[in-house]
CSV table of N, CA and C in Angstrom, one decimal:
chain,number,residue,atom,x,y,z
A,25,CYS,N,7.0,15.3,9.4
A,25,CYS,CA,5.7,15.6,10.0
A,25,CYS,C,4.8,14.6,9.2
A,26,ARG,N,3.8,14.2,9.9
A,26,ARG,CA,2.7,13.4,9.3
A,26,ARG,C,1.5,14.4,8.7
A,27,SER,N,0.9,14.2,7.7
A,27,SER,CA,-0.3,15.1,7.8
A,27,SER,C,-1.5,14.6,8.4
A,28,ALA,N,-2.7,15.0,8.7
A,28,ALA,CA,-3.7,14.7,9.3
A,28,ALA,C,-4.2,13.5,8.6
A,29,GLY,N,-4.5,12.6,9.5
A,29,GLY,CA,-5.1,11.2,8.8
A,29,GLY,C,-4.1,10.2,8.5
A,30,ALA,N,-2.9,10.4,8.5
A,30,ALA,CA,-1.8,9.8,8.0
A,30,ALA,C,-1.6,8.6,9.0
A,31,VAL,N,-1.3,7.3,8.4
A,31,VAL,CA,-1.0,6.3,9.5
A,31,VAL,C,0.4,6.1,9.7
A,32,GLU,N,0.6,5.8,11.0
A,32,GLU,CA,2.1,5.6,11.4
A,32,GLU,C,2.4,4.0,11.1
A,33,VAL,N,3.6,4.0,10.1
A,33,VAL,CA,3.8,2.5,9.7
A,33,VAL,C,5.0,2.0,10.5
A,34,GLU,N,4.8,0.8,11.2
A,34,GLU,CA,5.9,0.2,11.9
A,34,GLU,C,7.0,-0.1,10.7
A,35,PRO,N,8.3,-0.1,11.6
A,35,PRO,CA,9.6,-0.1,10.5
A,35,PRO,C,9.5,-1.8,10.0
A,36,ALA,N,9.0,-2.6,10.9
A,36,ALA,CA,8.9,-4.0,10.4
A,36,ALA,C,7.9,-4.2,9.3
A,37,THR,N,6.9,-3.3,9.2
A,37,THR,CA,6.2,-3.3,8.0
A,37,THR,C,6.8,-2.8,6.8
A,38,MET,N,7.6,-1.8,7.0
A,38,MET,CA,8.2,-1.2,5.8
A,38,MET,C,9.3,-2.2,5.3
A,39,VAL,N,9.8,-3.0,6.1
A,39,VAL,CA,10.8,-4.1,5.8
A,39,VAL,C,9.9,-5.1,5.1
A,40,LEU,N,8.9,-5.5,5.4
A,40,LEU,CA,8.0,-6.5,4.7
A,40,LEU,C,7.5,-6.0,3.3
A,41,LEU,N,7.0,-4.6,3.2
A,41,LEU,CA,6.6,-4.1,2.1
A,41,LEU,C,8.0,-4.2,1.1
A,42,GLY,N,9.2,-3.8,1.4
A,42,GLY,CA,10.3,-3.6,0.6
A,42,GLY,C,10.7,-5.3,0.3
A,43,ALA,N,10.6,-6.1,1.0
A,43,ALA,CA,10.7,-7.5,0.6
A,43,ALA,C,9.8,-8.0,-0.3
A,44,LEU,N,8.6,-7.5,-0.2
A,44,LEU,CA,7.7,-7.9,-1.3
A,44,LEU,C,7.9,-7.2,-2.8
A,45,LEU,N,8.3,-6.0,-2.6
A,45,LEU,CA,8.7,-5.3,-3.8
A,45,LEU,C,9.9,-5.8,-4.5
A,46,SER,N,10.8,-6.2,-3.7
A,46,SER,CA,12.0,-7.0,-4.4
A,46,SER,C,12.0,-8.3,-4.4
A,47,GLY,N,10.9,-9.0,-4.1
A,47,GLY,CA,10.8,-10.4,-4.4
A,47,GLY,C,11.7,-11.2,-3.5
A,48,ASP,N,12.0,-10.7,-2.1
A,48,ASP,CA,12.7,-11.5,-1.0
A,48,ASP,C,11.8,-12.1,-0.2
A,49,TRP,N,11.4,-13.4,-0.9
A,49,TRP,CA,10.5,-14.0,-0.1
A,49,TRP,C,10.7,-14.8,1.2
A,50,ALA,N,11.9,-15.0,1.4
A,50,ALA,CA,12.4,-15.5,2.6
A,50,ALA,C,12.1,-14.4,3.7
A,51,VAL,N,12.3,-13.2,3.5
A,51,VAL,CA,12.0,-12.1,4.6
A,51,VAL,C,10.4,-12.0,4.6
A,52,ALA,N,9.8,-12.1,3.5
A,52,ALA,CA,8.4,-12.0,3.6
A,52,ALA,C,7.6,-13.0,4.4
A,53,ASP,N,8.2,-14.3,4.0
A,53,ASP,CA,7.9,-15.6,4.8
A,53,ASP,C,8.1,-15.3,6.3
A,54,ALA,N,9.1,-14.8,6.6
A,54,ALA,CA,9.5,-14.6,8.0
A,54,ALA,C,8.7,-13.6,8.9
A,55,SER,N,8.0,-12.6,8.1
A,55,SER,CA,7.4,-11.5,8.8
A,55,SER,C,6.2,-12.2,9.7
A,56,GLY,N,5.7,-11.1,10.6
A,56,GLY,CA,4.8,-11.7,11.6
A,56,GLY,C,3.4,-11.3,11.2
A,57,ARG,N,2.3,-11.8,11.9
A,57,ARG,CA,1.0,-11.4,11.5
A,57,ARG,C,0.6,-9.9,11.5
A,58,ARG,N,1.3,-9.3,12.6
A,58,ARG,CA,1.0,-7.9,12.8
A,58,ARG,C,1.4,-7.2,11.7
A,59,GLU,N,2.7,-7.4,11.1
A,59,GLU,CA,3.2,-6.6,10.0
A,59,GLU,C,2.4,-7.0,8.5
A,60,ARG,N,2.2,-8.2,8.5
A,60,ARG,CA,1.3,-8.7,7.3
A,60,ARG,C,-0.1,-8.0,7.3
A,61,SER,N,-0.7,-7.8,8.4
A,61,SER,CA,-2.1,-7.2,8.7
A,61,SER,C,-1.9,-5.7,8.1
A,62,GLN,N,-0.8,-5.0,8.7
A,62,GLN,CA,-0.7,-3.7,8.4
A,62,GLN,C,-0.2,-3.4,7.1
A,63,ALA,N,0.5,-4.2,6.5
A,63,ALA,CA,0.9,-4.2,4.9
A,63,ALA,C,-0.2,-4.3,4.2
A,64,SER,N,-1.2,-5.3,4.5
A,64,SER,CA,-2.4,-5.6,3.8
A,64,SER,C,-3.3,-4.4,3.6
A,65,GLY,N,-3.5,-3.7,5.0
A,65,GLY,CA,-4.3,-2.5,4.9
A,65,GLY,C,-3.8,-1.5,4.0
A,66,LEU,N,-2.5,-1.2,4.3
A,66,LEU,CA,-1.9,-0.1,3.5
A,66,LEU,C,-2.0,-0.3,1.9
A,67,VAL,N,-1.8,-1.5,1.6
A,67,VAL,CA,-1.9,-1.6,0.1
A,67,VAL,C,-3.2,-1.7,-0.1
A,68,SER,N,-4.4,-2.1,0.5
A,68,SER,CA,-5.7,-2.1,0.1
A,68,SER,C,-6.0,-0.5,-0.1
A,69,ALA,N,-5.6,0.2,0.8
A,69,ALA,CA,-6.2,1.6,1.1
A,69,ALA,C,-5.5,2.2,-0.1
A,70,TYR,N,-4.5,2.0,-0.4
A,70,TYR,CA,-3.6,2.8,-1.5
A,70,TYR,C,-4.5,2.4,-2.8
A,71,THR,N,-4.4,1.2,-3.0
A,71,THR,CA,-5.1,0.6,-4.3
A,71,THR,C,-6.4,1.2,-4.5
A,72,THR,N,-7.2,1.2,-3.6
A,72,THR,CA,-8.5,1.8,-3.6
A,72,THR,C,-8.5,3.1,-3.9
A,73,TRP,N,-7.7,4.1,-3.2
A,73,TRP,CA,-7.6,5.4,-3.4
A,73,TRP,C,-7.2,5.6,-5.0
A,74,TYR,N,-6.0,5.0,-5.4
A,74,TYR,CA,-5.4,5.2,-6.6
A,74,TYR,C,-6.6,5.0,-7.9
A,75,LEU,N,-7.1,3.7,-7.6
A,75,LEU,CA,-8.0,3.2,-8.5
A,75,LEU,C,-9.2,4.3,-8.8
A,76,GLU,N,-9.7,4.7,-7.6
A,76,GLU,CA,-11.1,5.5,-7.5
A,76,GLU,C,-10.5,6.8,-8.2
A,77,ARG,N,-9.4,7.4,-8.0
A,77,ARG,CA,-9.2,8.6,-8.5
A,77,ARG,C,-8.9,8.7,-10.0
A,78,ARG,N,-8.2,7.3,-10.4
A,78,ARG,CA,-8.2,7.3,-12.1
A,78,ARG,C,-9.6,7.1,-12.8
A,79,LEU,N,-10.3,6.4,-12.1
A,79,LEU,CA,-11.5,6.2,-12.7
A,79,LEU,C,-12.4,7.3,-12.7
A,80,ARG,N,-12.4,8.3,-11.8
A,80,ARG,CA,-13.1,9.5,-11.8
A,80,ARG,C,-12.6,10.4,-12.8
A,81,SER,N,-11.1,10.2,-13.1
A,81,SER,CA,-10.7,11.2,-14.1
A,81,SER,C,-11.1,10.9,-15.3
A,82,LEU,N,-11.7,9.7,-15.8
A,82,LEU,CA,-11.9,9.3,-17.0
A,82,LEU,C,-13.1,9.9,-17.5
A,83,ALA,N,-13.9,10.5,-16.8
A,83,ALA,CA,-15.1,11.3,-16.9
A,83,ALA,C,-14.7,12.5,-17.7
A,84,LEU,N,-13.6,13.0,-17.4
A,84,LEU,CA,-13.0,14.4,-18.0
A,84,LEU,C,-12.4,14.1,-19.3
A,85,VAL,N,-12.0,13.1,-19.8
A,85,VAL,CA,-11.3,12.6,-21.1
A,85,VAL,C,-12.5,12.6,-22.3
A,86,GLU,N,-12.3,13.4,-23.2
A,86,GLU,CA,-13.2,13.5,-24.2
A,86,GLU,C,-13.1,12.2,-25.2
A,87,ARG,N,-14.2,11.6,-25.3
A,87,ARG,CA,-14.1,10.3,-26.2
A,87,ARG,C,-14.3,10.7,-27.6
A,88,ALA,N,-13.4,10.1,-28.3
A,88,ALA,CA,-13.4,10.3,-29.8
A,88,ALA,C,-14.4,9.2,-30.9
């Protein structure tokens, strides 16, 4: 089950993300525009969410 607001990721996009993660450039180069666009959006959204979460938490850390 997907949670509310979750994106449905195409199997081909998962193949592309796996190829990028493992350095399989031949598979990454052979991917289509749709897969690249979806992968780019996912990576961008995750990076933005993760960095914003981490930076907000810095305010809770006591500075010596």
